[in-house]
PDB file of C-alpha atoms in Angstrom:
ATOM      1  CA  UNK A 266     114.565  69.961 132.093  1.00  0.00           C
ATOM      2  CA  UNK A 267     112.708  73.231 131.549  1.00  0.00           C
ATOM      3  CA  UNK A 268     113.657  76.636 132.884  1.00  0.00           C
ATOM      4  CA  UNK A 269     110.518  76.566 135.050  1.00  0.00           C
ATOM      5  CA  UNK A 270     111.576  73.256 136.643  1.00  0.00           C
ATOM      6  CA  UNK A 271     115.107  74.511 137.210  1.00  0.00           C
ATOM      7  CA  UNK A 272     113.759  77.670 138.827  1.00  0.00           C
ATOM      8  CA  UNK A 273     111.265  75.844 141.066  1.00  0.00           C
ATOM      9  CA  UNK A 274     113.845  73.319 142.259  1.00  0.00           C
ATOM     10  CA  UNK A 275     116.786  75.708 142.658  1.00  0.00           C
ATOM     11  CA  UNK A 276     115.565  79.246 143.406  1.00  0.00           C
ATOM     12  CA  UNK A 277     116.064  78.859 147.171  1.00  0.00           C
ATOM     13  CA  UNK A 278     119.532  77.370 146.591  1.00  0.00           C
ATOM     14  CA  UNK A 279     120.521  80.249 144.285  1.00  0.00           C
ATOM     15  CA  UNK A 280     119.195  82.794 146.807  1.00  0.00           C
ATOM     16  CA  UNK A 281     121.226  81.211 149.646  1.00  0.00           C
ATOM     17  CA  UNK A 282     124.385  80.982 147.564  1.00  0.00           C
ATOM     18  CA  UNK A 283     124.134  84.596 146.405  1.00  0.00           C
ATOM     19  CA  UNK A 284     123.503  85.772 149.953  1.00  0.00           C
ATOM     20  CA  UNK A 285     126.514  83.870 151.271  1.00  0.00           C
ATOM     21  CA  UNK A 286     128.665  85.160 148.412  1.00  0.00           C
ATOM     22  CA  UNK A 287     128.105  88.707 149.636  1.00  0.00           C
ATOM     23  CA  UNK A 288     125.005  89.878 147.781  1.00  0.00           C
ATOM     24  CA  UNK A 289     123.045  91.987 150.261  1.00  0.00           C
ATOM     25  CA  UNK A 290     119.397  91.349 151.106  1.00  0.00           C
ATOM     26  CA  UNK A 291     118.298  94.492 149.269  1.00  0.00           C
ATOM     27  CA  UNK A 292     119.859  93.223 146.019  1.00  0.00           C
ATOM     28  CA  UNK A 293     119.607  89.435 146.196  1.00  0.00           C
ATOM     29  CA  UNK A 294     116.303  89.205 144.295  1.00  0.00           C
ATOM     30  CA  UNK A 295     117.694  91.261 141.409  1.00  0.00           C
ATOM     31  CA  UNK A 296     120.880  89.206 141.187  1.00  0.00           C
ATOM     32  CA  UNK A 297     118.841  85.992 141.489  1.00  0.00           C
ATOM     33  CA  UNK A 298     116.813  87.113 138.475  1.00  0.00           C
ATOM     34  CA  UNK A 299     120.055  87.788 136.610  1.00  0.00           C
ATOM     35  CA  UNK A 300     121.174  84.216 137.372  1.00  0.00           C
ATOM     36  CA  UNK A 301     118.025  82.758 135.854  1.00  0.00           C
ATOM     37  CA  UNK A 302     118.284  85.075 132.842  1.00  0.00           C
ATOM     38  CA  UNK A 303     121.750  83.634 132.223  1.00  0.00           C
ATOM     39  CA  UNK A 304     120.350  80.123 132.728  1.00  0.00           C
ATOM     40  CA  UNK A 305     117.646  80.889 130.148  1.00  0.00           C
ATOM     41  CA  UNK A 306     120.210  82.168 127.626  1.00  0.00           C
ATOM     42  CA  UNK A 307     122.744  79.387 128.222  1.00  0.00           C
ATOM     43  CA  UNK A 308     120.558  76.365 129.024  1.00  0.00           C
ATOM     44  CA  UNK A 309     121.268  74.810 125.629  1.00  0.00           C
ATOM     45  CA  UNK A 310     125.016  74.923 126.392  1.00  0.00           C
ATOM     46  CA  UNK A 311     124.656  72.921 129.634  1.00  0.00           C
ATOM     47  CA  UNK A 312     125.994  69.513 128.638  1.00  0.00           C
ATOM     48  CA  UNK A 313     125.362  67.644 131.886  1.00  0.00           C
ATOM     49  CA  UNK A 314     129.054  66.842 132.423  1.00  0.00           C
ATOM     50  CA  UNK A 315     128.699  68.389 135.886  1.00  0.00           C
ATOM     51  CA  UNK A 316     125.809  68.543 138.323  1.00  0.00           C
ATOM     52  CA  UNK A 317     123.215  71.216 137.576  1.00  0.00           C
ATOM     53  CA  UNK A 318     123.889  72.896 140.914  1.00  0.00           C
ATOM     54  CA  UNK A 319     127.593  73.049 140.117  1.00  0.00           C
ATOM     55  CA  UNK A 320     126.761  74.853 136.866  1.00  0.00           C
ATOM     56  CA  UNK A 321     124.323  77.164 138.685  1.00  0.00           C
ATOM     57  CA  UNK A 322     126.961  77.861 141.302  1.00  0.00           C
ATOM     58  CA  UNK A 323     129.425  78.924 138.609  1.00  0.00           C
ATOM     59  CA  UNK A 324     126.858  81.420 137.317  1.00  0.00           C
ATOM     60  CA  UNK A 325     126.158  82.643 140.874  1.00  0.00           C
ATOM     61  CA  UNK A 326     129.873  83.037 141.534  1.00  0.00           C
ATOM     62  CA  UNK A 327     130.429  85.182 138.438  1.00  0.00           C
ATOM     63  CA  UNK A 328     127.394  87.384 139.061  1.00  0.00           C
ATOM     64  CA  UNK A 329     128.117  87.775 142.791  1.00  0.00           C
ATOM     65  CA  UNK A 330     131.690  88.728 141.962  1.00  0.00           C
ATOM     66  CA  UNK A 331     130.441  91.347 139.481  1.00  0.00           C
ATOM     67  CA  UNK A 332     127.959  92.589 142.086  1.00  0.00           C
ATOM     68  CA  UNK A 333     130.665  93.007 144.726  1.00  0.00           C
ATOM     69  CA  UNK A 334     132.718  95.118 142.299  1.00  0.00           C
ATOM     70  CA  UNK A 335     129.832  97.449 141.423  1.00  0.00           C
ATOM     71  CA  UNK A 336     130.393 100.931 142.854  1.00  0.00           C
ATOM     72  CA  UNK A 337     126.671 101.731 142.784  1.00  0.00           C
ATOM     73  CA  UNK A 338     125.684  98.827 145.009  1.00  0.00           C
ATOM     74  CA  UNK A 339     122.683  99.709 147.182  1.00  0.00           C
ATOM     75  CA  UNK A 340     123.088  99.794 150.928  1.00  0.00           C
ATOM     76  CA  UNK A 341     121.364  97.019 152.788  1.00  0.00           C
ATOM     77  CA  UNK A 342     118.076  98.138 154.242  1.00  0.00           C
ATOM     78  CA  UNK A 343     117.807  97.780 157.992  1.00  0.00           C
ATOM     79  CA  UNK A 344     114.372  96.227 157.702  1.00  0.00           C
ATOM     80  CA  UNK A 345     115.448  93.919 154.873  1.00  0.00           C
ATOM     81  CA  UNK A 346     113.847  90.619 154.022  1.00  0.00           C
ATOM     82  CA  UNK A 347     114.256  87.927 156.653  1.00  0.00           C
ATOM     83  CA  UNK A 348     113.821  84.273 155.665  1.00  0.00           C
ATOM     84  CA  UNK A 349     110.522  82.759 156.843  1.00  0.00           C
ATOM     85  CA  UNK A 350     112.184  80.166 159.100  1.00  0.00           C
ATOM     86  CA  UNK A 351     113.783  82.958 161.112  1.00  0.00           C
ATOM     87  CA  UNK A 352     110.567  84.987 161.312  1.00  0.00           C
ATOM     88  CA  UNK A 353     108.739  81.987 162.777  1.00  0.00           C
ATOM     89  CA  UNK A 354     111.250  81.565 165.624  1.00  0.00           C
ATOM     90  CA  UNK A 355     110.668  83.043 169.092  1.00  0.00           C
ATOM     91  CA  UNK A 356     111.908  86.633 169.588  1.00  0.00           C
ATOM     92  CA  UNK A 357     115.106  85.881 171.574  1.00  0.00           C
ATOM     93  CA  UNK A 358     116.053  82.994 169.313  1.00  0.00           C
ATOM     94  CA  UNK A 359     115.458  85.182 166.260  1.00  0.00           C
ATOM     95  CA  UNK A 360     117.734  87.883 167.644  1.00  0.00           C
ATOM     96  CA  UNK A 361     120.463  85.355 168.458  1.00  0.00           C
ATOM     97  CA  UNK A 362     120.207  83.828 164.977  1.00  0.00           C
ATOM     98  CA  UNK A 363     120.291  87.254 163.348  1.00  0.00           C
ATOM     99  CA  UNK A 364     123.404  88.189 165.329  1.00  0.00           C
ATOM    100  CA  UNK A 365     125.082  84.890 164.445  1.00  0.00           C
ATOM    101  CA  UNK A 366     124.239  85.363 160.758  1.00  0.00           C
ATOM    102  CA  UNK A 367     125.534  88.930 160.889  1.00  0.00           C
ATOM    103  CA  UNK A 368     128.816  87.715 162.436  1.00  0.00           C
ATOM    104  CA  UNK A 369     129.124  85.010 159.781  1.00  0.00           C
ATOM    105  CA  UNK A 370     128.400  87.507 156.996  1.00  0.00           C
ATOM    106  CA  UNK A 371     131.032  89.881 158.398  1.00  0.00           C
ATOM    107  CA  UNK A 372     133.556  87.037 158.548  1.00  0.00           C
ATOM    108  CA  UNK A 373     132.691  85.944 154.998  1.00  0.00           C
ATOM    109  CA  UNK A 374     133.124  89.544 153.815  1.00  0.00           C
ATOM    110  CA  UNK A 375     136.765  89.371 154.957  1.00  0.00           C
ATOM    111  CA  UNK A 376     137.511  86.453 152.604  1.00  0.00           C
ATOM    112  CA  UNK A 377     138.620  86.851 149.010  1.00  0.00           C
ATOM    113  CA  UNK A 378     136.197  85.500 146.406  1.00  0.00           C
ATOM    114  CA  UNK A 379     138.056  82.194 145.909  1.00  0.00           C
ATOM    115  CA  UNK A 380     138.169  81.265 149.599  1.00  0.00           C
ATOM    116  CA  UNK A 381     134.626  82.474 150.162  1.00  0.00           C
ATOM    117  CA  UNK A 382     133.301  80.373 147.289  1.00  0.00           C
ATOM    118  CA  UNK A 383     134.919  77.160 148.504  1.00  0.00           C
ATOM    119  CA  UNK A 384     133.866  77.768 152.117  1.00  0.00           C
ATOM    120  CA  UNK A 385     130.238  78.518 151.212  1.00  0.00           C
ATOM    121  CA  UNK A 386     129.896  75.519 148.933  1.00  0.00           C
ATOM    122  CA  UNK A 387     131.543  73.055 151.301  1.00  0.00           C
ATOM    123  CA  UNK A 388     130.481  74.207 154.755  1.00  0.00           C
ATOM    124  CA  UNK A 389     127.083  75.755 154.033  1.00  0.00           C
ATOM    125  CA  UNK A 390     125.798  74.085 150.862  1.00  0.00           C
ATOM    126  CA  UNK A 391     127.605  70.807 151.667  1.00  0.00           C
ATOM    127  CA  UNK A 392     128.651  70.031 148.101  1.00  0.00           C
ATOM    128  CA  UNK A 393     131.359  67.420 147.493  1.00  0.00           C
ATOM    129  CA  UNK A 394     134.831  68.917 147.168  1.00  0.00           C
ATOM    130  CA  UNK A 395     135.316  67.447 143.666  1.00  0.00           C
ATOM    131  CA  UNK A 396     132.268  69.400 142.422  1.00  0.00           C
ATOM    132  CA  UNK A 397     133.494  72.540 144.170  1.00  0.00           C
ATOM    133  CA  UNK A 398     136.902  72.281 142.509  1.00  0.00           C
ATOM    134  CA  UNK A 399     135.201  71.832 139.150  1.00  0.00           C
ATOM    135  CA  UNK A 400     132.899  74.834 139.708  1.00  0.00           C
ATOM    136  CA  UNK A 401     135.826  76.976 140.871  1.00  0.00           C
ATOM    137  CA  UNK A 402     138.001  75.815 137.979  1.00  0.00           C
ATOM    138  CA  UNK A 403     140.884  74.732 140.182  1.00  0.00           C
ATOM    139  CA  UNK A 404     142.656  71.486 141.133  1.00  0.00           C
ATOM    140  CA  UNK A 405     141.137  69.501 144.002  1.00  0.00           C
ATOM    141  CA  UNK A 406     144.093  70.142 146.341  1.00  0.00           C
ATOM    142  CA  UNK A 407     143.843  73.884 145.665  1.00  0.00           C
ATOM    143  CA  UNK A 408     140.187  73.774 146.707  1.00  0.00           C
ATOM    144  CA  UNK A 409     141.161  71.989 149.936  1.00  0.00           C
ATOM    145  CA  UNK A 410     143.888  74.595 150.572  1.00  0.00           C
ATOM    146  CA  UNK A 411     141.389  77.410 150.070  1.00  0.00           C
ATOM    147  CA  UNK A 412     138.994  75.723 152.499  1.00  0.00           C
ATOM    148  CA  UNK A 413     141.697  75.405 155.179  1.00  0.00           C
ATOM    149  CA  UNK A 414     142.727  79.029 154.719  1.00  0.00           C
ATOM    150  CA  UNK A 415     139.100  80.199 154.803  1.00  0.00           C
ATOM    151  CA  UNK A 416     138.382  78.242 157.990  1.00  0.00           C
ATOM    152  CA  UNK A 417     141.443  79.726 159.701  1.00  0.00           C
ATOM    153  CA  UNK A 418     140.573  83.254 158.608  1.00  0.00           C
ATOM    154  CA  UNK A 419     136.922  82.915 159.659  1.00  0.00           C
ATOM    155  CA  UNK A 420     137.928  81.472 163.022  1.00  0.00           C
ATOM    156  CA  UNK A 421     140.299  84.392 163.627  1.00  0.00           C
ATOM    157  CA  UNK A 422     137.667  86.916 162.543  1.00  0.00           C
ATOM    158  CA  UNK A 423     134.999  85.352 164.761  1.00  0.00           C
ATOM    159  CA  UNK A 424     137.400  85.287 167.706  1.00  0.00           C
ATOM    160  CA  UNK A 425     138.117  89.018 167.217  1.00  0.00           C
ATOM    161  CA  UNK A 426     134.378  89.743 166.978  1.00  0.00           C
ATOM    162  CA  UNK A 427     133.744  87.972 170.286  1.00  0.00           C
ATOM    163  CA  UNK A 428     136.563  89.876 171.993  1.00  0.00           C
ATOM    164  CA  UNK A 429     135.312  93.202 170.637  1.00  0.00           C
ATOM    165  CA  UNK A 430     131.740  92.445 171.738  1.00  0.00           C
ATOM    166  CA  UNK A 431     132.764  91.276 175.219  1.00  0.00           C
ATOM    167  CA  UNK A 432     133.073  93.710 178.131  1.00  0.00           C
ATOM    168  CA  UNK A 433     136.638  94.892 178.810  1.00  0.00           C
ATOM    169  CA  UNK A 434     137.043  92.714 181.915  1.00  0.00           C
ATOM    170  CA  UNK A 435     135.898  89.621 180.054  1.00  0.00           C
ATOM    171  CA  UNK A 436     138.536  90.191 177.357  1.00  0.00           C
ATOM    172  CA  UNK A 437     141.267  90.391 180.007  1.00  0.00           C
ATOM    173  CA  UNK A 438     139.911  87.287 181.733  1.00  0.00           C
ATOM    174  CA  UNK A 439     139.852  85.392 178.424  1.00  0.00           C
ATOM    175  CA  UNK A 440     143.420  86.481 177.666  1.00  0.00           C
ATOM    176  CA  UNK A 441     144.608  85.332 181.120  1.00  0.00           C
ATOM    177  CA  UNK A 442     142.869  81.967 180.951  1.00  0.00           C
ATOM    178  CA  UNK A 443     144.377  81.191 177.541  1.00  0.00           C
ATOM    179  CA  UNK A 444     147.917  82.118 178.661  1.00  0.00           C
TER     180      UNK A 444
END
């Protein structure tokens, strides 16, 4: 398989993975290019013992982790790039989707890199857990534990976001009805 074929078949996947691993819209193209530079340099070392996407994910994970540690990371631009599917949606639906994506991104930002990686690969990219464990370099049961912990943390974060966004009376009503 050539670099061109790998790029054409996996660029959108790499973009999504990087975005979900915390690379901001303003920087995702640059980091995506870095991924394919690594692929170009290391393609001869890919032995096929794992799926290509698992190997790509490992590269994305390392580069996204480096990106998140960079102190000079650019701030996300307010008018950043929006995927075409979202731009084509009606105005209200687009706003709702954008808000939902923003809430998910905020919840993902609260996770450590290990939990975030497993959650993104399993819940968003829908990879098999065995491949995820291999990409993360951990035992299968550890990957499942990270997924459970990530789900619980995201659920708690999303619940807090809803309570913060709700009017004061609604928060009291919600608290009463759950008691």
